[in-house]
């Protein structure tokens, strides 16, 4: 091979070895075999070579062209394999590792309490019922034996919505779902109703939007004893105190007769639940009023039952020692990291909720 061709071969091999990625490799390829490449140039010059040397020169040029093309292609394969190896080792993932601690997010305490209630009442045979946030005046008040102009409508700081005819309201309690359930299915009935409720009220313990859970049991021979047993069992399971004192105190609700407020024992000074000689009101309850049953087409001489309702935020604050209601709705991650729950450890009775 003549000197000039040897130089091209040596230069190309050096440049290829130095090319550490596909871009550098491509620059070498173009510099040799491209339109103005060094070897291409020599091939163009072949026309000017004297006829007696042309044959030999032409053959040498073609051999060199074939061998350089093969070397260049081999380098490309090597670079591609190296790039793939680098990517595979950079993206290596051990699928047997447990997830990093916070990557799964946290369950909000309100959701957690609703889950715990579903677990406890679920074990007693209750199903979950739901209703809309926007109710009509009749289901929110009238059917529950709260007549027009009754002071309970004022007490509840109702949000009325502007509309013609029937007056829609943002439901002030979950009790209208009692009406929906009784109209929608035959007794026996055993449901709890967790959901959003609304009242025009705002301070450290009240929010215009909050959550309640309602309970409704309708059957043939339901007595006050069933109500008491059910709520005592629930409260002891929910607060995790088997000896939690529970007191039933006569009260008034338009939709129950008799009606009872339910208190639990606590220490007013320390805030500790379960002992201390003081009483804390937790929820409202009673035997479903005969008029409410009749309003739903259920014969009160055949069927009776009990109902109860409580605030989800309130029992959550008590159970976990949360002092202020407002951060429940602030979406502040620092608060959630402190009070949130592990989504991989859902509420079950078996471990104690
Ligand atoms: N709805 C009542 C409230 O929001 C709570 C309540 C009391 C619900 C007694 C009931 C009940 O089902 O029987 O204040």
Tab-separated table of C-alpha atoms and ligand atoms in Angstrom:
chain	number	residue	atom	x	y	z
A	1	UNK	CA	0.000	0.000	0.000
A	2	UNK	CA	1.309	3.441	-0.873
A	3	UNK	CA	2.285	5.883	1.885
A	4	UNK	CA	-0.727	8.157	1.555
A	5	UNK	CA	-3.120	5.228	1.955
A	6	UNK	CA	-1.197	3.889	4.930
A	7	UNK	CA	-1.506	7.309	6.562
A	8	UNK	CA	-5.274	7.333	6.016
A	9	UNK	CA	-5.554	3.867	7.520
A	10	UNK	CA	-3.437	4.705	10.575
A	11	UNK	CA	-5.177	8.073	11.186
A	12	UNK	CA	-8.610	6.484	10.914
A	13	UNK	CA	-7.756	3.726	13.391
A	14	UNK	CA	-6.354	6.246	15.904
A	15	UNK	CA	-9.378	8.544	15.574
A	16	UNK	CA	-11.802	5.605	15.958
A	17	UNK	CA	-10.084	4.396	19.116
A	18	UNK	CA	-10.334	7.921	20.550
A	19	UNK	CA	-14.038	8.278	19.692
A	20	UNK	CA	-15.748	7.547	22.998
A	21	UNK	CA	-19.363	8.040	21.930
A	22	UNK	CA	-21.541	7.717	18.854
A	23	UNK	CA	-21.300	11.393	17.951
A	24	UNK	CA	-17.494	11.321	17.886
A	25	UNK	CA	-17.656	8.034	15.984
A	26	UNK	CA	-19.912	9.557	13.328
A	27	UNK	CA	-17.512	12.501	12.880
A	28	UNK	CA	-14.703	10.032	12.092
A	29	UNK	CA	-16.872	8.146	9.618
A	30	UNK	CA	-17.800	11.328	7.773
A	31	UNK	CA	-14.173	12.550	7.785
A	32	UNK	CA	-13.055	9.372	5.982
A	33	UNK	CA	-15.955	8.023	3.929
A	34	UNK	CA	-18.208	11.117	3.702
A	35	UNK	CA	-18.716	13.154	0.535
A	36	UNK	CA	-15.518	15.128	1.171
A	37	UNK	CA	-13.828	12.404	3.245
A	38	UNK	CA	-10.124	11.672	2.871
A	39	UNK	CA	-10.637	8.302	1.205
A	40	UNK	CA	-13.490	9.560	-0.972
A	41	UNK	CA	-11.122	12.293	-2.159
A	42	UNK	CA	-8.530	9.678	-3.177
A	43	UNK	CA	-11.179	7.756	-5.116
A	44	UNK	CA	-12.140	10.912	-7.010
A	45	UNK	CA	-8.471	11.513	-7.871
A	46	UNK	CA	-8.250	8.054	-9.469
A	47	UNK	CA	-9.460	9.557	-12.756
A	48	UNK	CA	-6.209	11.522	-13.065
A	49	UNK	CA	-3.944	8.539	-12.422
A	50	UNK	CA	-1.918	7.365	-15.523
A	51	UNK	CA	-3.594	4.334	-17.173
A	52	UNK	CA	-0.747	1.916	-16.427
A	53	UNK	CA	-1.087	2.528	-12.625
A	54	UNK	CA	-4.857	2.847	-12.538
A	55	UNK	CA	-5.678	-0.827	-12.108
A	56	UNK	CA	-3.377	-1.400	-9.181
A	57	UNK	CA	-4.243	1.909	-7.488
A	58	UNK	CA	-7.959	1.280	-7.944
A	59	UNK	CA	-7.724	-2.173	-6.380
A	60	UNK	CA	-5.721	-0.839	-3.420
A	61	UNK	CA	-8.240	1.959	-2.839
A	62	UNK	CA	-11.192	-0.457	-2.891
A	63	UNK	CA	-9.502	-2.884	-0.472
A	64	UNK	CA	-8.795	-0.026	1.891
A	65	UNK	CA	-12.351	1.252	1.561
A	66	UNK	CA	-13.794	-2.185	2.428
A	67	UNK	CA	-11.473	-2.734	5.343
A	68	UNK	CA	-12.053	0.745	6.813
A	69	UNK	CA	-15.836	0.352	6.434
A	70	UNK	CA	-15.621	-2.899	8.412
A	71	UNK	CA	-13.455	-1.345	11.165
A	72	UNK	CA	-15.767	1.676	11.435
A	73	UNK	CA	-18.853	-0.552	11.698
A	74	UNK	CA	-17.216	-2.728	14.372
A	75	UNK	CA	-16.434	0.373	16.438
A	76	UNK	CA	-20.056	1.450	16.220
A	77	UNK	CA	-21.276	-1.896	17.539
A	78	UNK	CA	-18.810	-1.698	20.428
A	79	UNK	CA	-19.900	1.853	21.339
A	80	UNK	CA	-23.595	0.920	21.229
A	81	UNK	CA	-23.046	-2.052	23.492
A	82	UNK	CA	-21.086	0.063	25.964
A	83	UNK	CA	-23.872	2.697	26.007
A	84	UNK	CA	-26.509	0.028	26.675
A	85	UNK	CA	-24.432	-1.513	29.481
A	86	UNK	CA	-24.015	1.913	31.097
A	87	UNK	CA	-27.764	2.548	30.929
A	88	UNK	CA	-28.700	-0.821	32.340
A	89	UNK	CA	-26.401	-0.471	35.292
A	90	UNK	CA	-27.509	3.127	35.955
A	91	UNK	CA	-31.175	2.102	35.898
A	92	UNK	CA	-30.733	-1.062	37.905
A	93	UNK	CA	-33.586	-1.559	40.391
A	94	UNK	CA	-33.897	-4.128	43.152
A	95	UNK	CA	-37.565	-5.092	43.054
A	96	UNK	CA	-37.248	-7.012	46.324
A	97	UNK	CA	-36.527	-3.837	48.350
A	98	UNK	CA	-39.392	-2.471	50.509
A	99	UNK	CA	-40.749	0.931	49.352
A	100	UNK	CA	-39.021	3.982	50.819
A	101	UNK	CA	-40.899	5.137	53.958
A	102	UNK	CA	-42.741	8.255	52.733
A	103	UNK	CA	-43.158	7.486	49.053
A	104	UNK	CA	-46.633	6.020	49.555
A	105	UNK	CA	-48.254	9.106	51.115
A	106	UNK	CA	-50.338	9.108	54.283
A	107	UNK	CA	-53.986	8.579	55.169
A	108	UNK	CA	-55.732	11.694	56.505
A	109	UNK	CA	-57.071	11.275	60.073
A	110	UNK	CA	-60.663	11.894	58.891
A	111	UNK	CA	-60.423	9.052	56.375
A	112	UNK	CA	-58.765	6.896	59.007
A	113	UNK	CA	-61.600	7.461	61.512
A	114	UNK	CA	-64.203	6.678	58.829
A	115	UNK	CA	-62.321	3.437	58.063
A	116	UNK	CA	-62.168	2.510	61.738
A	117	UNK	CA	-65.911	3.118	62.087
A	118	UNK	CA	-66.568	0.980	59.014
A	119	UNK	CA	-64.440	-1.804	60.535
A	120	UNK	CA	-66.177	-1.698	63.941
A	121	UNK	CA	-69.755	-1.304	62.712
A	122	UNK	CA	-69.030	-3.655	59.802
A	123	UNK	CA	-68.242	-6.398	62.305
A	124	UNK	CA	-71.679	-5.750	63.868
A	125	UNK	CA	-73.351	-6.279	60.490
A	126	UNK	CA	-73.809	-2.649	59.402
A	127	UNK	CA	-73.566	-1.676	55.719
A	128	UNK	CA	-72.460	1.755	54.487
A	129	UNK	CA	-75.038	4.106	52.947
A	130	UNK	CA	-74.414	7.467	51.298
A	131	UNK	CA	-76.397	10.489	50.154
A	132	UNK	CA	-75.776	13.786	48.315
A	133	UNK	CA	-74.335	16.923	49.959
A	134	UNK	CA	-77.140	19.017	48.450
A	135	UNK	CA	-80.435	17.933	49.994
A	136	UNK	CA	-83.962	19.239	49.849
A	137	UNK	CA	-85.625	20.926	52.773
A	138	UNK	CA	-87.971	17.956	53.249
A	139	UNK	CA	-85.310	15.255	53.707
A	140	UNK	CA	-83.014	17.486	55.765
A	141	UNK	CA	-85.809	18.755	58.058
A	142	UNK	CA	-89.464	17.970	57.307
A	143	UNK	CA	-89.324	14.188	57.059
A	144	UNK	CA	-87.195	14.169	60.219
A	145	UNK	CA	-90.075	15.771	62.106
A	146	UNK	CA	-88.456	19.208	62.148
A	147	UNK	CA	-91.399	21.416	61.008
A	148	UNK	CA	-91.047	24.691	59.102
A	149	UNK	CA	-90.109	27.561	61.445
A	150	UNK	CA	-88.882	25.083	64.078
A	151	UNK	CA	-85.955	26.565	65.983
A	152	UNK	CA	-83.771	23.546	65.101
A	153	UNK	CA	-83.463	25.040	61.611
A	154	UNK	CA	-81.949	28.167	63.146
A	155	UNK	CA	-79.736	26.133	65.514
A	156	UNK	CA	-78.181	24.374	62.578
A	157	UNK	CA	-77.042	27.597	60.828
A	158	UNK	CA	-78.297	26.221	57.541
A	159	UNK	CA	-76.804	27.180	54.163
A	160	UNK	CA	-79.814	27.613	51.867
A	161	UNK	CA	-79.157	27.508	48.123
A	162	UNK	CA	-80.914	29.881	45.750
A	163	UNK	CA	-83.459	27.959	43.673
A	164	UNK	CA	-87.090	28.126	42.656
A	165	UNK	CA	-89.683	25.871	44.287
A	166	UNK	CA	-88.252	23.305	46.639
A	167	UNK	CA	-85.490	24.861	48.698
A	168	UNK	CA	-82.221	22.993	48.368
A	169	UNK	CA	-79.855	23.144	51.353
A	170	UNK	CA	-76.328	21.962	52.010
A	171	UNK	CA	-77.226	19.139	54.384
A	172	UNK	CA	-76.705	20.212	57.990
A	173	UNK	CA	-76.357	16.612	59.195
A	174	UNK	CA	-76.191	13.076	57.792
A	175	UNK	CA	-79.695	12.326	59.152
A	176	UNK	CA	-81.438	12.899	55.739
A	177	UNK	CA	-79.750	9.680	54.606
A	178	UNK	CA	-81.950	7.916	57.191
A	179	UNK	CA	-84.910	9.075	55.097
A	180	UNK	CA	-83.263	8.079	51.788
A	181	UNK	CA	-82.427	4.628	53.163
A	182	UNK	CA	-85.893	3.948	54.596
A	183	UNK	CA	-87.550	5.105	51.364
A	184	UNK	CA	-85.130	3.056	49.284
A	185	UNK	CA	-85.170	-0.321	51.008
A	186	UNK	CA	-87.402	-2.569	53.102
A	187	UNK	CA	-86.548	-3.179	56.743
A	188	UNK	CA	-84.637	-4.761	58.406
A	189	UNK	CA	-82.047	-1.989	57.987
A	190	UNK	CA	-78.615	-1.651	59.549
A	191	UNK	CA	-76.474	1.148	58.051
A	192	UNK	CA	-73.893	3.739	58.950
A	193	UNK	CA	-73.574	6.908	56.875
A	194	UNK	CA	-70.239	8.729	56.877
A	195	UNK	CA	-70.203	12.010	54.955
A	196	UNK	CA	-69.717	15.758	54.625
A	197	UNK	CA	-72.062	18.164	56.394
A	198	UNK	CA	-72.334	21.976	56.383
A	199	UNK	CA	-73.181	24.758	58.855
A	200	UNK	CA	-72.414	28.492	58.829
A	201	UNK	CA	-70.036	28.385	61.778
A	202	UNK	CA	-66.260	28.876	62.017
A	203	UNK	CA	-63.881	28.771	64.987
A	204	UNK	CA	-61.260	26.479	66.584
A	205	UNK	CA	-63.793	23.653	66.979
A	206	UNK	CA	-66.273	24.406	64.155
A	207	UNK	CA	-65.817	24.488	60.387
A	208	UNK	CA	-68.459	25.380	57.747
A	209	UNK	CA	-67.769	21.947	56.234
A	210	UNK	CA	-67.251	19.016	58.565
A	211	UNK	CA	-68.014	15.299	58.699
A	212	UNK	CA	-70.551	13.192	60.536
A	213	UNK	CA	-71.431	9.565	60.736
A	214	UNK	CA	-75.046	8.559	61.134
A	215	UNK	CA	-76.289	5.174	62.271
A	216	UNK	CA	-79.709	3.607	61.652
A	217	UNK	CA	-81.083	0.243	62.748
A	218	UNK	CA	-84.679	-0.806	61.960
A	219	UNK	CA	-86.043	-4.228	62.853
A	220	UNK	CA	-89.072	-5.834	64.547
A	221	UNK	CA	-88.010	-5.939	68.175
A	222	UNK	CA	-85.375	-3.261	68.577
A	223	UNK	CA	-85.188	-1.729	72.078
A	224	UNK	CA	-83.219	0.861	73.956
A	225	UNK	CA	-81.072	-2.048	75.175
A	226	UNK	CA	-79.839	-2.658	71.614
A	227	UNK	CA	-78.999	1.025	71.229
A	228	UNK	CA	-77.029	1.053	74.466
A	229	UNK	CA	-75.166	-2.188	73.811
A	230	UNK	CA	-74.256	-1.147	70.271
A	231	UNK	CA	-72.940	2.293	71.243
A	232	UNK	CA	-71.066	1.102	74.349
A	233	UNK	CA	-69.324	-1.579	72.245
A	234	UNK	CA	-68.527	0.934	69.528
A	235	UNK	CA	-67.121	3.604	71.857
A	236	UNK	CA	-64.932	1.127	73.761
A	237	UNK	CA	-63.566	-0.376	70.517
A	238	UNK	CA	-63.002	3.014	68.869
A	239	UNK	CA	-61.174	4.610	71.794
A	240	UNK	CA	-59.402	1.338	72.604
A	241	UNK	CA	-60.408	1.430	76.283
A	242	UNK	CA	-62.300	-1.701	77.376
A	243	UNK	CA	-63.444	-0.093	80.629
A	244	UNK	CA	-64.432	3.294	79.121
A	245	UNK	CA	-67.332	4.666	81.214
A	246	UNK	CA	-70.382	5.479	79.033
A	247	UNK	CA	-73.416	7.461	80.235
A	248	UNK	CA	-76.803	7.887	78.520
A	249	UNK	CA	-78.459	11.181	79.386
A	250	UNK	CA	-82.041	12.109	78.467
A	251	UNK	CA	-82.160	14.803	75.781
A	252	UNK	CA	-84.283	16.017	72.891
A	253	UNK	CA	-84.091	15.543	69.121
A	254	UNK	CA	-87.187	15.965	66.940
A	255	UNK	CA	-86.505	12.717	65.063
A	256	UNK	CA	-86.116	10.392	68.070
A	257	UNK	CA	-88.315	9.553	71.046
A	258	UNK	CA	-86.931	9.019	73.610
A	259	UNK	CA	-83.668	10.835	72.792
A	260	UNK	CA	-80.331	10.505	74.539
A	261	UNK	CA	-77.051	12.278	74.586
A	262	UNK	CA	-74.129	9.884	75.092
A	263	UNK	CA	-71.190	10.898	77.309
A	264	UNK	CA	-67.861	9.196	77.999
A	265	UNK	CA	-65.746	9.416	81.151
A	266	UNK	CA	-62.637	11.588	81.088
A	267	UNK	CA	-60.431	13.838	83.128
A	268	UNK	CA	-61.296	17.436	82.315
A	269	UNK	CA	-58.003	18.721	83.713
A	270	UNK	CA	-55.579	16.402	81.851
A	271	UNK	CA	-57.794	15.587	78.853
A	272	UNK	CA	-57.229	11.872	79.452
A	273	UNK	CA	-60.107	9.607	78.408
A	274	UNK	CA	-61.437	6.678	80.434
A	275	UNK	CA	-61.123	7.872	84.010
A	276	UNK	CA	-61.148	11.017	86.104
A	277	UNK	CA	-64.775	11.402	87.081
A	278	UNK	CA	-65.817	14.015	84.472
A	279	UNK	CA	-68.210	13.493	81.534
A	280	UNK	CA	-67.756	14.528	77.928
A	281	UNK	CA	-70.621	14.614	75.413
A	282	UNK	CA	-69.802	12.535	72.337
A	283	UNK	CA	-72.947	11.899	70.313
A	284	UNK	CA	-76.718	12.100	69.975
A	285	UNK	CA	-79.020	9.094	69.742
A	286	UNK	CA	-82.504	7.794	70.348
A	287	UNK	CA	-85.317	5.501	69.256
A	288	UNK	CA	-86.522	6.513	65.774
A	289	UNK	CA	-89.674	8.648	66.156
A	290	UNK	CA	-92.886	6.937	64.989
A	291	UNK	CA	-93.645	9.950	62.758
A	292	UNK	CA	-90.297	9.567	60.972
A	293	UNK	CA	-91.008	5.896	60.282
A	294	UNK	CA	-94.500	6.790	59.027
A	295	UNK	CA	-93.078	9.567	56.810
A	296	UNK	CA	-91.055	6.839	55.078
A	297	UNK	CA	-93.980	4.431	54.711
A	298	UNK	CA	-92.797	2.109	57.488
A	299	UNK	CA	-95.473	0.946	59.940
A	300	UNK	CA	-94.331	1.935	63.458
A	301	UNK	CA	-96.549	-0.741	65.025
A	302	UNK	CA	-94.480	-3.427	63.278
A	303	UNK	CA	-91.012	-1.890	63.003
A	304	UNK	CA	-88.920	0.133	65.342
A	305	UNK	CA	-85.328	1.107	65.621
A	306	UNK	CA	-82.637	3.415	66.872
A	307	UNK	CA	-80.452	6.071	65.326
A	308	UNK	CA	-77.364	8.005	66.297
A	309	UNK	CA	-75.122	10.707	64.885
A	310	UNK	CA	-71.673	11.996	65.754
A	311	UNK	CA	-68.991	14.348	64.454
A	312	UNK	CA	-66.023	12.590	62.849
A	313	UNK	CA	-63.578	15.462	63.505
A	314	UNK	CA	-64.652	15.661	67.129
A	315	UNK	CA	-63.997	12.004	67.975
A	316	UNK	CA	-60.774	12.089	65.926
A	317	UNK	CA	-59.509	15.121	67.880
A	318	UNK	CA	-60.333	13.396	71.169
A	319	UNK	CA	-58.778	10.080	70.225
A	320	UNK	CA	-55.500	11.553	68.949
A	321	UNK	CA	-55.194	14.669	71.104
A	322	UNK	CA	-55.531	17.089	68.170
A	323	UNK	CA	-56.231	20.531	69.690
A	324	UNK	CA	-57.479	22.576	66.694
A	325	UNK	CA	-59.982	21.691	63.960
A	326	UNK	CA	-58.784	24.121	61.293
A	327	UNK	CA	-55.554	22.305	60.228
A	328	UNK	CA	-57.715	19.318	59.189
A	329	UNK	CA	-58.447	21.229	55.968
A	330	UNK	CA	-55.181	23.155	55.468
A	331	UNK	CA	-53.381	20.460	53.421
A	332	UNK	CA	-50.220	21.205	55.414
A	333	UNK	CA	-47.821	18.289	54.879
A	334	UNK	CA	-46.074	18.883	58.210
A	335	UNK	CA	-49.402	18.386	60.019
A	336	UNK	CA	-50.216	15.314	57.945
A	337	UNK	CA	-46.782	13.775	58.615
A	338	UNK	CA	-47.490	14.186	62.312
A	339	UNK	CA	-51.109	12.986	62.405
A	340	UNK	CA	-51.392	10.876	59.212
A	341	UNK	CA	-51.623	7.068	59.036
A	342	UNK	CA	-49.699	4.438	57.125
A	343	UNK	CA	-51.786	3.389	54.090
A	344	UNK	CA	-50.206	-0.076	54.169
A	345	UNK	CA	-51.634	-0.738	57.651
A	346	UNK	CA	-55.405	-0.257	57.246
A	347	UNK	CA	-57.865	-0.249	60.139
A	348	UNK	CA	-58.726	-3.780	61.235
A	349	UNK	CA	-60.472	-5.018	64.346
A	350	UNK	CA	-58.035	-7.838	64.648
A	351	UNK	CA	-55.136	-5.577	65.646
A	352	UNK	CA	-57.396	-3.142	67.521
A	353	UNK	CA	-58.312	-0.062	65.460
B	1	LIG	N1	-78.450	14.945	63.488
B	1	LIG	C1	-78.010	15.321	64.819
B	1	LIG	C2	-77.091	16.536	64.726
B	1	LIG	O1	-76.528	16.776	63.721
B	1	LIG	C3	-77.268	14.203	65.487
B	1	LIG	C4	-78.183	13.063	65.807
B	1	LIG	C5	-78.818	12.992	67.024
B	1	LIG	C6	-78.396	12.062	64.883
B	1	LIG	C7	-79.651	11.946	67.356
B	1	LIG	C8	-79.273	11.011	65.185
B	1	LIG	C9	-79.892	10.971	66.450
B	1	LIG	O2	-79.512	10.027	64.319
B	1	LIG	O3	-80.696	9.919	66.738
B	1	LIG	O4	-76.937	17.225	65.700
